[in-house]
Amino acid sequence: MRSLIDIQELSPEEIDRLIAVADDIIENPGKYAHKCEGKKLATLFFEPSTRTRLSFEAAMYDLGGHVLGFSEAQSSSSAKGESVADTVRTVSYYADIIAMRHPKEGAPMVAAMNCDIPIINAGDGGHNHPTQTLTDLLTIKREKGRFDNLTIGFCGDLKFGRTVHSLIGAMSRYKNVRMVLISPDELKIPDYVKQTVLDEKGIEYTETNSLDEAMSGLDILYMTRVQRERFFNEQDYIRLKDSYVLTPEKLKTAKSDLAIMHPLPRVNEISVAVDKDSRACYFKQVKNGKFIRMALIMMLLGVE
Ligand code: CP
């Protein structure tokens, strides 16, 4: 029984296949309308979500399947102290596949070890978010036409940003990819990501505090939110939250074919004035998320 806990569990060839299926779903949605008839997806969200949970649910409905689940821990028996292991074992008697978000790093892995239906990690604390990465990869492929020979700037909260950690892991497997890591000192990329991914794969990268200095060299700018919910100290959050605010003015030195990405939700880090810029891709990411999740659900359920 195959789960998806970390993006590295998918080979580049499998990612190519998922992207090809997602592209085909976009072109021919009717072909897929009955692929998961009789199947049930459970969405177990112990942390808030708009895009991930609703795109999973829309994906399953568009495949002809059904959805059950909860959108906050307080409405499940985890509020009474039930363990993740007992929760997923219970749900495995009612559903065929589970998408799970949890504030604790490693919780989806514990879930996968304790039930015999596929578990999809829909975000675990500050660790990983593999289906956001699939969404990002589909968007990069559709916007840039390639994964090789790209310079990607990651900007904002690189310490707790699980979408950043997952996308760095995925992009580090392609040729001639350079990364510019733009953050305040307090929110730099964790050492374990540097050692086990960037150094291990020999990726060329630089760390800087300055988005302005990095801008002109980037093919992709991946903005992120400074996440209030990951801070222990409100004062630190307030001091760091507006470290980077992307405006049309700041994009003056950017390439004409820059792809501006953001996993969303945004708070203040991209001005709404940027939404009109043809290089803004963040709502395309939102749209692509449903199609790649449809492809993933079919793959994990063994649906041809
Ligand atoms: N990108 C993302 O995970 O968004 P949600 O928190 O709304 O699911």
PDB file of C-alpha atoms and ligand atoms in Angstrom:
ATOM      1  CA  MET A   1       0.000   0.000   0.000  1.00  0.00           C
ATOM      2  CA  ARG A   2       1.650   3.191  -1.155  1.00  0.00           C
ATOM      3  CA  SER A   3       1.390   6.532   0.668  1.00  0.00           C
ATOM      4  CA  LEU A   4       2.915   9.941  -0.075  1.00  0.00           C
ATOM      5  CA  ILE A   5       4.650  11.445   2.943  1.00  0.00           C
ATOM      6  CA  ASP A   6       7.669  13.155   1.331  1.00  0.00           C
ATOM      7  CA  ILE A   7       8.034  14.351  -2.274  1.00  0.00           C
ATOM      8  CA  GLN A   8      11.326  12.427  -2.570  1.00  0.00           C
ATOM      9  CA  GLU A   9       9.309   9.195  -2.512  1.00  0.00           C
ATOM     10  CA  LEU A  10       8.233  10.001  -6.083  1.00  0.00           C
ATOM     11  CA  SER A  11      10.877   9.536  -8.769  1.00  0.00           C
ATOM     12  CA  PRO A  12      11.280  12.280 -11.410  1.00  0.00           C
ATOM     13  CA  GLU A  13       9.737   9.827 -13.905  1.00  0.00           C
ATOM     14  CA  GLU A  14       6.667   9.374 -11.684  1.00  0.00           C
ATOM     15  CA  ILE A  15       6.374  13.151 -11.336  1.00  0.00           C
ATOM     16  CA  ASP A  16       6.523  13.472 -15.143  1.00  0.00           C
ATOM     17  CA  ARG A  17       3.744  10.889 -15.383  1.00  0.00           C
ATOM     18  CA  LEU A  18       1.559  12.700 -12.814  1.00  0.00           C
ATOM     19  CA  ILE A  19       2.061  15.968 -14.686  1.00  0.00           C
ATOM     20  CA  ALA A  20       1.144  14.297 -17.993  1.00  0.00           C
ATOM     21  CA  VAL A  21      -2.054  12.913 -16.439  1.00  0.00           C
ATOM     22  CA  ALA A  22      -2.893  16.321 -14.894  1.00  0.00           C
ATOM     23  CA  ASP A  23      -2.378  17.979 -18.296  1.00  0.00           C
ATOM     24  CA  ASP A  24      -4.708  15.400 -19.852  1.00  0.00           C
ATOM     25  CA  ILE A  25      -7.339  15.999 -17.142  1.00  0.00           C
ATOM     26  CA  ILE A  26      -7.184  19.737 -17.912  1.00  0.00           C
ATOM     27  CA  GLU A  27      -7.761  19.013 -21.624  1.00  0.00           C
ATOM     28  CA  ASN A  28     -10.264  16.142 -21.244  1.00  0.00           C
ATOM     29  CA  PRO A  29     -12.000  16.329 -17.837  1.00  0.00           C
ATOM     30  CA  GLY A  30     -14.905  14.143 -18.987  1.00  0.00           C
ATOM     31  CA  LYS A  31     -12.575  11.140 -19.430  1.00  0.00           C
ATOM     32  CA  TYR A  32     -11.958  11.115 -15.686  1.00  0.00           C
ATOM     33  CA  ALA A  33     -15.451  11.808 -14.334  1.00  0.00           C
ATOM     34  CA  HIS A  34     -16.092   8.195 -13.251  1.00  0.00           C
ATOM     35  CA  LYS A  35     -12.566   6.973 -12.458  1.00  0.00           C
ATOM     36  CA  CYS A  36     -13.121   6.792  -8.694  1.00  0.00           C
ATOM     37  CA  GLU A  37     -16.778   5.828  -8.580  1.00  0.00           C
ATOM     38  CA  GLY A  38     -17.484   3.924  -5.361  1.00  0.00           C
ATOM     39  CA  LYS A  39     -14.262   5.187  -3.705  1.00  0.00           C
ATOM     40  CA  LYS A  40     -14.098   7.449  -0.648  1.00  0.00           C
ATOM     41  CA  LEU A  41     -11.494  10.050   0.320  1.00  0.00           C
ATOM     42  CA  ALA A  42     -11.222  11.086   3.981  1.00  0.00           C
ATOM     43  CA  THR A  43      -9.810  14.561   4.643  1.00  0.00           C
ATOM     44  CA  LEU A  44      -8.455  14.698   8.210  1.00  0.00           C
ATOM     45  CA  PHE A  45      -7.368  18.277   8.853  1.00  0.00           C
ATOM     46  CA  PHE A  46      -6.032  18.990  12.325  1.00  0.00           C
ATOM     47  CA  GLU A  47      -4.869  22.434  11.116  1.00  0.00           C
ATOM     48  CA  PRO A  48      -6.672  25.140   9.068  1.00  0.00           C
ATOM     49  CA  SER A  49      -6.694  24.976   5.277  1.00  0.00           C
ATOM     50  CA  THR A  50      -8.587  26.435   2.342  1.00  0.00           C
ATOM     51  CA  ARG A  51      -6.768  25.322  -0.820  1.00  0.00           C
ATOM     52  CA  THR A  52      -5.417  21.927   0.129  1.00  0.00           C
ATOM     53  CA  ARG A  53      -8.543  20.493   1.750  1.00  0.00           C
ATOM     54  CA  LEU A  54     -11.027  21.924  -0.736  1.00  0.00           C
ATOM     55  CA  SER A  55      -8.918  21.009  -3.781  1.00  0.00           C
ATOM     56  CA  PHE A  56      -8.622  17.433  -2.498  1.00  0.00           C
ATOM     57  CA  GLU A  57     -12.378  17.309  -2.005  1.00  0.00           C
ATOM     58  CA  ALA A  58     -13.097  18.864  -5.423  1.00  0.00           C
ATOM     59  CA  ALA A  59     -10.592  16.445  -6.974  1.00  0.00           C
ATOM     60  CA  MET A  60     -12.379  13.404  -5.547  1.00  0.00           C
ATOM     61  CA  TYR A  61     -15.813  14.702  -6.559  1.00  0.00           C
ATOM     62  CA  ASP A  62     -14.530  15.380 -10.105  1.00  0.00           C
ATOM     63  CA  LEU A  63     -13.322  11.763 -10.223  1.00  0.00           C
ATOM     64  CA  GLY A  64     -16.822  10.552  -9.336  1.00  0.00           C
ATOM     65  CA  GLY A  65     -15.898   9.575  -5.763  1.00  0.00           C
ATOM     66  CA  HIS A  66     -17.133  10.603  -2.331  1.00  0.00           C
ATOM     67  CA  VAL A  67     -15.610  12.610   0.520  1.00  0.00           C
ATOM     68  CA  LEU A  68     -15.861  12.495   4.303  1.00  0.00           C
ATOM     69  CA  GLY A  69     -13.768  13.970   7.091  1.00  0.00           C
ATOM     70  CA  PHE A  70     -13.227  16.885   9.441  1.00  0.00           C
ATOM     71  CA  SER A  71     -11.674  20.315   9.042  1.00  0.00           C
ATOM     72  CA  GLU A  72     -10.509  20.974  12.605  1.00  0.00           C
ATOM     73  CA  ALA A  73      -9.152  18.819  15.410  1.00  0.00           C
ATOM     74  CA  GLN A  74     -11.788  20.133  17.829  1.00  0.00           C
ATOM     75  CA  SER A  75     -14.586  18.429  15.903  1.00  0.00           C
ATOM     76  CA  SER A  76     -12.875  15.024  16.037  1.00  0.00           C
ATOM     77  CA  SER A  77     -12.141  12.710  18.963  1.00  0.00           C
ATOM     78  CA  SER A  78      -8.532  13.883  18.994  1.00  0.00           C
ATOM     79  CA  ALA A  79     -10.006  16.684  21.157  1.00  0.00           C
ATOM     80  CA  LYS A  80     -10.740  13.938  23.705  1.00  0.00           C
ATOM     81  CA  GLY A  81      -7.155  12.694  23.506  1.00  0.00           C
ATOM     82  CA  GLU A  82      -7.385  10.025  20.789  1.00  0.00           C
ATOM     83  CA  SER A  83      -4.045   9.280  19.119  1.00  0.00           C
ATOM     84  CA  VAL A  84      -3.301   9.771  15.421  1.00  0.00           C
ATOM     85  CA  ALA A  85      -2.744   6.011  15.136  1.00  0.00           C
ATOM     86  CA  ASP A  86      -6.205   5.159  16.516  1.00  0.00           C
ATOM     87  CA  THR A  87      -7.854   7.922  14.457  1.00  0.00           C
ATOM     88  CA  VAL A  88      -6.495   6.697  11.117  1.00  0.00           C
ATOM     89  CA  ARG A  89      -7.093   3.048  11.964  1.00  0.00           C
ATOM     90  CA  THR A  90     -10.730   3.961  12.605  1.00  0.00           C
ATOM     91  CA  VAL A  91     -11.066   6.022   9.427  1.00  0.00           C
ATOM     92  CA  SER A  92      -9.480   3.238   7.359  1.00  0.00           C
ATOM     93  CA  TYR A  93     -12.668   1.186   7.942  1.00  0.00           C
ATOM     94  CA  TYR A  94     -14.752   3.958   6.333  1.00  0.00           C
ATOM     95  CA  ALA A  95     -12.545   5.308   3.490  1.00  0.00           C
ATOM     96  CA  ASP A  96     -10.189   4.117   0.735  1.00  0.00           C
ATOM     97  CA  ILE A  97      -7.594   6.899   1.001  1.00  0.00           C
ATOM     98  CA  ILE A  98      -6.751   9.646   3.536  1.00  0.00           C
ATOM     99  CA  ALA A  99      -5.384  13.171   3.045  1.00  0.00           C
ATOM    100  CA  MET A 100      -4.116  14.415   6.398  1.00  0.00           C
ATOM    101  CA  ARG A 101      -2.784  17.747   7.685  1.00  0.00           C
ATOM    102  CA  HIS A 102      -1.321  17.948  11.174  1.00  0.00           C
ATOM    103  CA  PRO A 103       0.663  20.589  13.109  1.00  0.00           C
ATOM    104  CA  LYS A 104       3.175  17.978  14.313  1.00  0.00           C
ATOM    105  CA  GLU A 105       6.047  17.021  12.023  1.00  0.00           C
ATOM    106  CA  GLY A 106       5.950  13.293  11.269  1.00  0.00           C
ATOM    107  CA  ALA A 107       2.265  12.760  12.137  1.00  0.00           C
ATOM    108  CA  PRO A 108       1.338  11.585   8.594  1.00  0.00           C
ATOM    109  CA  MET A 109       4.222   9.084   8.717  1.00  0.00           C
ATOM    110  CA  VAL A 110       2.884   7.714  12.010  1.00  0.00           C
ATOM    111  CA  ALA A 111      -0.528   7.496  10.341  1.00  0.00           C
ATOM    112  CA  ALA A 112       0.895   5.536   7.390  1.00  0.00           C
ATOM    113  CA  MET A 113       2.521   3.066   9.788  1.00  0.00           C
ATOM    114  CA  ASN A 114      -0.783   2.434  11.527  1.00  0.00           C
ATOM    115  CA  CYS A 115      -3.294   1.740   8.788  1.00  0.00           C
ATOM    116  CA  ASP A 116      -3.452  -0.137   5.530  1.00  0.00           C
ATOM    117  CA  ILE A 117      -4.905   2.474   3.177  1.00  0.00           C
ATOM    118  CA  PRO A 118      -2.834   5.191   1.423  1.00  0.00           C
ATOM    119  CA  ILE A 119      -2.038   8.309   3.465  1.00  0.00           C
ATOM    120  CA  ILE A 120      -1.283  11.597   1.713  1.00  0.00           C
ATOM    121  CA  ASN A 121       0.649  14.160   3.735  1.00  0.00           C
ATOM    122  CA  ALA A 122      -1.302  17.408   3.254  1.00  0.00           C
ATOM    123  CA  GLY A 123       1.241  19.363   5.331  1.00  0.00           C
ATOM    124  CA  ASP A 124       2.958  18.405   8.603  1.00  0.00           C
ATOM    125  CA  GLY A 125       4.076  21.321  10.770  1.00  0.00           C
ATOM    126  CA  GLY A 126       7.157  23.070   9.403  1.00  0.00           C
ATOM    127  CA  HIS A 127       8.368  19.909   7.683  1.00  0.00           C
ATOM    128  CA  ASN A 128       6.869  18.971   4.307  1.00  0.00           C
ATOM    129  CA  HIS A 129       3.947  19.612   1.963  1.00  0.00           C
ATOM    130  CA  PRO A 130       4.402  17.224  -0.982  1.00  0.00           C
ATOM    131  CA  THR A 131       1.117  17.900  -2.764  1.00  0.00           C
ATOM    132  CA  GLN A 132       1.807  21.648  -2.753  1.00  0.00           C
ATOM    133  CA  THR A 133       5.104  20.723  -4.390  1.00  0.00           C
ATOM    134  CA  LEU A 134       3.305  18.699  -7.066  1.00  0.00           C
ATOM    135  CA  THR A 135       1.108  21.767  -7.634  1.00  0.00           C
ATOM    136  CA  ASP A 136       4.229  23.947  -7.880  1.00  0.00           C
ATOM    137  CA  LEU A 137       5.941  21.534 -10.280  1.00  0.00           C
ATOM    138  CA  LEU A 138       2.899  21.389 -12.567  1.00  0.00           C
ATOM    139  CA  THR A 139       2.847  25.194 -12.569  1.00  0.00           C
ATOM    140  CA  ILE A 140       6.586  25.467 -13.297  1.00  0.00           C
ATOM    141  CA  LYS A 141       6.249  22.954 -16.165  1.00  0.00           C
ATOM    142  CA  ARG A 142       3.299  24.804 -17.664  1.00  0.00           C
ATOM    143  CA  GLU A 143       4.854  28.268 -17.229  1.00  0.00           C
ATOM    144  CA  LYS A 144       8.543  27.619 -17.971  1.00  0.00           C
ATOM    145  CA  GLY A 145       8.320  24.393 -19.998  1.00  0.00           C
ATOM    146  CA  ARG A 146      11.217  22.787 -18.109  1.00  0.00           C
ATOM    147  CA  PHE A 147      12.733  21.997 -14.704  1.00  0.00           C
ATOM    148  CA  ASP A 148      16.411  22.200 -15.762  1.00  0.00           C
ATOM    149  CA  ASN A 149      18.482  25.388 -16.115  1.00  0.00           C
ATOM    150  CA  LEU A 150      16.482  27.558 -13.730  1.00  0.00           C
ATOM    151  CA  THR A 151      17.430  30.041 -10.999  1.00  0.00           C
ATOM    152  CA  ILE A 152      14.833  29.996  -8.231  1.00  0.00           C
ATOM    153  CA  GLY A 153      14.621  32.558  -5.447  1.00  0.00           C
ATOM    154  CA  PHE A 154      12.882  31.413  -2.259  1.00  0.00           C
ATOM    155  CA  CYS A 155      11.881  34.435  -0.188  1.00  0.00           C
ATOM    156  CA  GLY A 156      10.438  34.875   3.311  1.00  0.00           C
ATOM    157  CA  ASP A 157      10.121  32.227   5.992  1.00  0.00           C
ATOM    158  CA  LEU A 158      12.562  29.554   4.881  1.00  0.00           C
ATOM    159  CA  LYS A 159      12.890  28.117   8.388  1.00  0.00           C
ATOM    160  CA  PHE A 160       9.317  26.947   8.995  1.00  0.00           C
ATOM    161  CA  GLY A 161       8.144  27.023   5.365  1.00  0.00           C
ATOM    162  CA  ARG A 162       7.241  23.398   4.617  1.00  0.00           C
ATOM    163  CA  THR A 163       6.379  24.229   0.995  1.00  0.00           C
ATOM    164  CA  VAL A 164       9.913  25.600   0.563  1.00  0.00           C
ATOM    165  CA  HIS A 165      11.542  22.511   2.071  1.00  0.00           C
ATOM    166  CA  SER A 166       9.567  20.194  -0.197  1.00  0.00           C
ATOM    167  CA  LEU A 167      10.137  22.230  -3.386  1.00  0.00           C
ATOM    168  CA  ILE A 168      13.884  22.527  -2.718  1.00  0.00           C
ATOM    169  CA  GLY A 169      13.969  18.723  -2.358  1.00  0.00           C
ATOM    170  CA  ALA A 170      12.123  18.224  -5.637  1.00  0.00           C
ATOM    171  CA  MET A 171      14.037  20.824  -7.696  1.00  0.00           C
ATOM    172  CA  SER A 172      17.425  19.629  -6.435  1.00  0.00           C
ATOM    173  CA  ARG A 173      17.040  16.534  -8.632  1.00  0.00           C
ATOM    174  CA  TYR A 174      17.113  18.497 -11.895  1.00  0.00           C
ATOM    175  CA  LYS A 175      20.137  19.682 -13.881  1.00  0.00           C
ATOM    176  CA  ASN A 176      21.733  23.097 -13.533  1.00  0.00           C
ATOM    177  CA  VAL A 177      19.264  24.446 -10.975  1.00  0.00           C
ATOM    178  CA  ARG A 178      20.534  27.354  -8.849  1.00  0.00           C
ATOM    179  CA  MET A 179      18.815  28.562  -5.685  1.00  0.00           C
ATOM    180  CA  VAL A 180      18.872  31.969  -4.010  1.00  0.00           C
ATOM    181  CA  LEU A 181      17.665  31.753  -0.398  1.00  0.00           C
ATOM    182  CA  ILE A 182      16.320  35.160   0.650  1.00  0.00           C
ATOM    183  CA  SER A 183      15.306  35.560   4.299  1.00  0.00           C
ATOM    184  CA  PRO A 184      15.956  37.428   7.534  1.00  0.00           C
ATOM    185  CA  ASP A 185      18.734  35.784   9.589  1.00  0.00           C
ATOM    186  CA  GLU A 186      16.152  34.414  12.050  1.00  0.00           C
ATOM    187  CA  LEU A 187      14.248  32.580   9.289  1.00  0.00           C
ATOM    188  CA  LYS A 188      17.123  31.025   7.324  1.00  0.00           C
ATOM    189  CA  ILE A 189      16.787  27.571   5.801  1.00  0.00           C
ATOM    190  CA  PRO A 190      17.405  24.830   8.426  1.00  0.00           C
ATOM    191  CA  ASP A 191      20.831  23.181   8.471  1.00  0.00           C
ATOM    192  CA  TYR A 192      19.282  19.753   7.863  1.00  0.00           C
ATOM    193  CA  VAL A 193      17.911  20.951   4.483  1.00  0.00           C
ATOM    194  CA  LYS A 194      21.314  22.382   3.549  1.00  0.00           C
ATOM    195  CA  GLN A 195      23.180  19.252   4.539  1.00  0.00           C
ATOM    196  CA  THR A 196      20.833  16.508   3.365  1.00  0.00           C
ATOM    197  CA  VAL A 197      19.590  18.180   0.181  1.00  0.00           C
ATOM    198  CA  LEU A 198      21.636  21.128  -1.093  1.00  0.00           C
ATOM    199  CA  ASP A 199      25.123  19.925  -0.107  1.00  0.00           C
ATOM    200  CA  GLU A 200      24.340  16.262  -0.747  1.00  0.00           C
ATOM    201  CA  LYS A 201      23.125  17.012  -4.294  1.00  0.00           C
ATOM    202  CA  GLY A 202      25.838  19.609  -4.986  1.00  0.00           C
ATOM    203  CA  ILE A 203      23.312  22.391  -5.646  1.00  0.00           C
ATOM    204  CA  GLU A 204      24.698  25.874  -6.281  1.00  0.00           C
ATOM    205  CA  TYR A 205      23.041  28.214  -3.751  1.00  0.00           C
ATOM    206  CA  THR A 206      23.508  31.569  -2.051  1.00  0.00           C
ATOM    207  CA  GLU A 207      21.910  33.014   1.086  1.00  0.00           C
ATOM    208  CA  THR A 208      21.046  36.703   1.301  1.00  0.00           C
ATOM    209  CA  ASN A 209      18.797  39.167   3.149  1.00  0.00           C
ATOM    210  CA  SER A 210      18.238  41.253   0.005  1.00  0.00           C
ATOM    211  CA  LEU A 211      15.385  40.548  -2.405  1.00  0.00           C
ATOM    212  CA  ASP A 212      16.339  43.675  -4.372  1.00  0.00           C
ATOM    213  CA  GLU A 213      19.846  42.383  -5.085  1.00  0.00           C
ATOM    214  CA  ALA A 214      18.617  38.925  -6.087  1.00  0.00           C
ATOM    215  CA  MET A 215      15.694  39.991  -8.276  1.00  0.00           C
ATOM    216  CA  SER A 216      17.338  40.496 -11.687  1.00  0.00           C
ATOM    217  CA  GLY A 217      18.888  36.995 -11.792  1.00  0.00           C
ATOM    218  CA  LEU A 218      15.739  35.010 -11.040  1.00  0.00           C
ATOM    219  CA  ASP A 219      13.647  32.848 -13.384  1.00  0.00           C
ATOM    220  CA  ILE A 220      11.217  32.003 -10.574  1.00  0.00           C
ATOM    221  CA  LEU A 221      10.479  33.963  -7.401  1.00  0.00           C
ATOM    222  CA  TYR A 222       8.788  31.794  -4.751  1.00  0.00           C
ATOM    223  CA  MET A 223       7.380  34.133  -2.101  1.00  0.00           C
ATOM    224  CA  THR A 224       6.201  32.790   1.270  1.00  0.00           C
ATOM    225  CA  ARG A 225       4.254  34.038   4.267  1.00  0.00           C
ATOM    226  CA  VAL A 226       5.872  34.598   7.642  1.00  0.00           C
ATOM    227  CA  GLN A 227       3.699  32.169   9.605  1.00  0.00           C
ATOM    228  CA  ARG A 228       2.331  33.545  12.857  1.00  0.00           C
ATOM    229  CA  GLU A 229       1.284  30.043  13.975  1.00  0.00           C
ATOM    230  CA  ARG A 230       4.902  28.759  14.002  1.00  0.00           C
ATOM    231  CA  PHE A 231       6.244  31.466  16.355  1.00  0.00           C
ATOM    232  CA  PHE A 232       6.533  30.989  20.117  1.00  0.00           C
ATOM    233  CA  ASN A 233       6.915  34.728  20.646  1.00  0.00           C
ATOM    234  CA  GLU A 234       4.411  37.253  19.199  1.00  0.00           C
ATOM    235  CA  GLN A 235       7.001  40.066  19.331  1.00  0.00           C
ATOM    236  CA  ASP A 236       9.329  38.120  17.012  1.00  0.00           C
ATOM    237  CA  TYR A 237       6.466  37.569  14.579  1.00  0.00           C
ATOM    238  CA  ILE A 238       5.553  41.274  14.556  1.00  0.00           C
ATOM    239  CA  ARG A 239       9.190  42.266  14.008  1.00  0.00           C
ATOM    240  CA  LEU A 240       9.661  39.866  11.069  1.00  0.00           C
ATOM    241  CA  LYS A 241       6.241  39.668   9.389  1.00  0.00           C
ATOM    242  CA  ASP A 242       6.810  42.471   6.869  1.00  0.00           C
ATOM    243  CA  SER A 243      10.444  41.683   6.074  1.00  0.00           C
ATOM    244  CA  TYR A 244       9.550  41.401   2.380  1.00  0.00           C
ATOM    245  CA  VAL A 245       6.630  43.003   0.575  1.00  0.00           C
ATOM    246  CA  LEU A 246       6.633  42.468  -3.202  1.00  0.00           C
ATOM    247  CA  THR A 247       5.304  45.496  -5.091  1.00  0.00           C
ATOM    248  CA  PRO A 248       5.279  46.507  -8.791  1.00  0.00           C
ATOM    249  CA  GLU A 249       8.151  48.898  -7.950  1.00  0.00           C
ATOM    250  CA  LYS A 250      10.324  46.034  -6.697  1.00  0.00           C
ATOM    251  CA  LEU A 251       9.690  44.073  -9.920  1.00  0.00           C
ATOM    252  CA  LYS A 252      11.232  46.769 -12.144  1.00  0.00           C
ATOM    253  CA  THR A 253      14.558  44.930 -12.364  1.00  0.00           C
ATOM    254  CA  ALA A 254      12.980  41.467 -12.791  1.00  0.00           C
ATOM    255  CA  LYS A 255      13.142  39.386 -15.980  1.00  0.00           C
ATOM    256  CA  SER A 256      10.229  39.805 -18.379  1.00  0.00           C
ATOM    257  CA  ASP A 257       9.473  36.080 -18.102  1.00  0.00           C
ATOM    258  CA  LEU A 258       9.859  35.770 -14.334  1.00  0.00           C
ATOM    259  CA  ALA A 259       7.299  33.410 -12.749  1.00  0.00           C
ATOM    260  CA  ILE A 260       6.047  34.851  -9.444  1.00  0.00           C
ATOM    261  CA  MET A 261       4.826  32.012  -7.261  1.00  0.00           C
ATOM    262  CA  HIS A 262       3.385  31.716  -3.743  1.00  0.00           C
ATOM    263  CA  PRO A 263       1.683  28.685  -2.164  1.00  0.00           C
ATOM    264  CA  LEU A 264      -0.868  31.050  -0.526  1.00  0.00           C
ATOM    265  CA  PRO A 265      -2.438  32.137   1.746  1.00  0.00           C
ATOM    266  CA  ARG A 266      -0.718  35.509   1.507  1.00  0.00           C
ATOM    267  CA  VAL A 267      -1.015  38.163   4.152  1.00  0.00           C
ATOM    268  CA  ASN A 268       1.031  41.209   3.202  1.00  0.00           C
ATOM    269  CA  GLU A 269       4.047  39.813   1.354  1.00  0.00           C
ATOM    270  CA  ILE A 270       2.671  40.337  -2.167  1.00  0.00           C
ATOM    271  CA  SER A 271       0.836  43.577  -2.825  1.00  0.00           C
ATOM    272  CA  VAL A 272      -2.529  43.050  -4.561  1.00  0.00           C
ATOM    273  CA  ALA A 273      -1.240  45.441  -7.249  1.00  0.00           C
ATOM    274  CA  VAL A 274       1.087  42.612  -8.376  1.00  0.00           C
ATOM    275  CA  ASP A 275      -1.937  40.402  -9.170  1.00  0.00           C
ATOM    276  CA  LYS A 276      -2.417  42.301 -12.464  1.00  0.00           C
ATOM    277  CA  ASP A 277       1.159  41.532 -13.554  1.00  0.00           C
ATOM    278  CA  SER A 278       1.189  38.827 -16.253  1.00  0.00           C
ATOM    279  CA  ARG A 279       4.094  37.190 -14.400  1.00  0.00           C
ATOM    280  CA  ALA A 280       1.939  36.484 -11.309  1.00  0.00           C
ATOM    281  CA  CYS A 281       1.316  32.725 -11.179  1.00  0.00           C
ATOM    282  CA  TYR A 282      -0.044  32.176  -7.664  1.00  0.00           C
ATOM    283  CA  PHE A 283      -3.691  31.829  -8.635  1.00  0.00           C
ATOM    284  CA  LYS A 284      -2.644  29.519 -11.475  1.00  0.00           C
ATOM    285  CA  GLN A 285      -1.033  27.367  -8.761  1.00  0.00           C
ATOM    286  CA  VAL A 286      -4.365  27.285  -6.913  1.00  0.00           C
ATOM    287  CA  LYS A 287      -6.136  26.132 -10.087  1.00  0.00           C
ATOM    288  CA  ASN A 288      -3.501  23.520 -10.943  1.00  0.00           C
ATOM    289  CA  GLY A 289      -3.705  22.043  -7.434  1.00  0.00           C
ATOM    290  CA  LYS A 290      -6.977  20.235  -8.074  1.00  0.00           C
ATOM    291  CA  PHE A 291      -5.770  18.570 -11.290  1.00  0.00           C
ATOM    292  CA  ILE A 292      -2.496  17.227  -9.905  1.00  0.00           C
ATOM    293  CA  ARG A 293      -4.323  15.940  -6.807  1.00  0.00           C
ATOM    294  CA  MET A 294      -6.763  14.108  -9.107  1.00  0.00           C
ATOM    295  CA  ALA A 295      -3.778  12.463 -10.804  1.00  0.00           C
ATOM    296  CA  LEU A 296      -2.238  11.563  -7.434  1.00  0.00           C
ATOM    297  CA  ILE A 297      -5.446  10.071  -5.995  1.00  0.00           C
ATOM    298  CA  MET A 298      -5.772   7.854  -9.084  1.00  0.00           C
ATOM    299  CA  MET A 299      -2.144   6.782  -8.845  1.00  0.00           C
ATOM    300  CA  LEU A 300      -2.334   5.852  -5.146  1.00  0.00           C
ATOM    301  CA  LEU A 301      -5.643   4.016  -5.611  1.00  0.00           C
ATOM    302  CA  GLY A 302      -4.209   2.096  -8.576  1.00  0.00           C
ATOM    303  CA  VAL A 303      -6.846   3.501 -10.949  1.00  0.00           C
ATOM    304  CA  GLU A 304      -5.761   3.303 -14.611  1.00  0.00           C
TER     305      GLU A 304
HETATM  306  N1   CP B   1      -1.039  26.243   0.092  1.00  0.00           N
HETATM  307  C1   CP B   1      -1.777  25.748   1.127  1.00  0.00           C
HETATM  308  O1   CP B   1      -1.412  24.739   1.758  1.00  0.00           O
HETATM  309  O2   CP B   1      -2.903  26.455   1.402  1.00  0.00           O
HETATM  310  P1   CP B   1      -3.975  26.090   2.531  1.00  0.00           P
HETATM  311  O3   CP B   1      -3.277  26.257   3.872  1.00  0.00           O
HETATM  312  O4   CP B   1      -5.117  27.031   2.336  1.00  0.00           O
HETATM  313  O5   CP B   1      -4.355  24.652   2.341  1.00  0.00           O
END
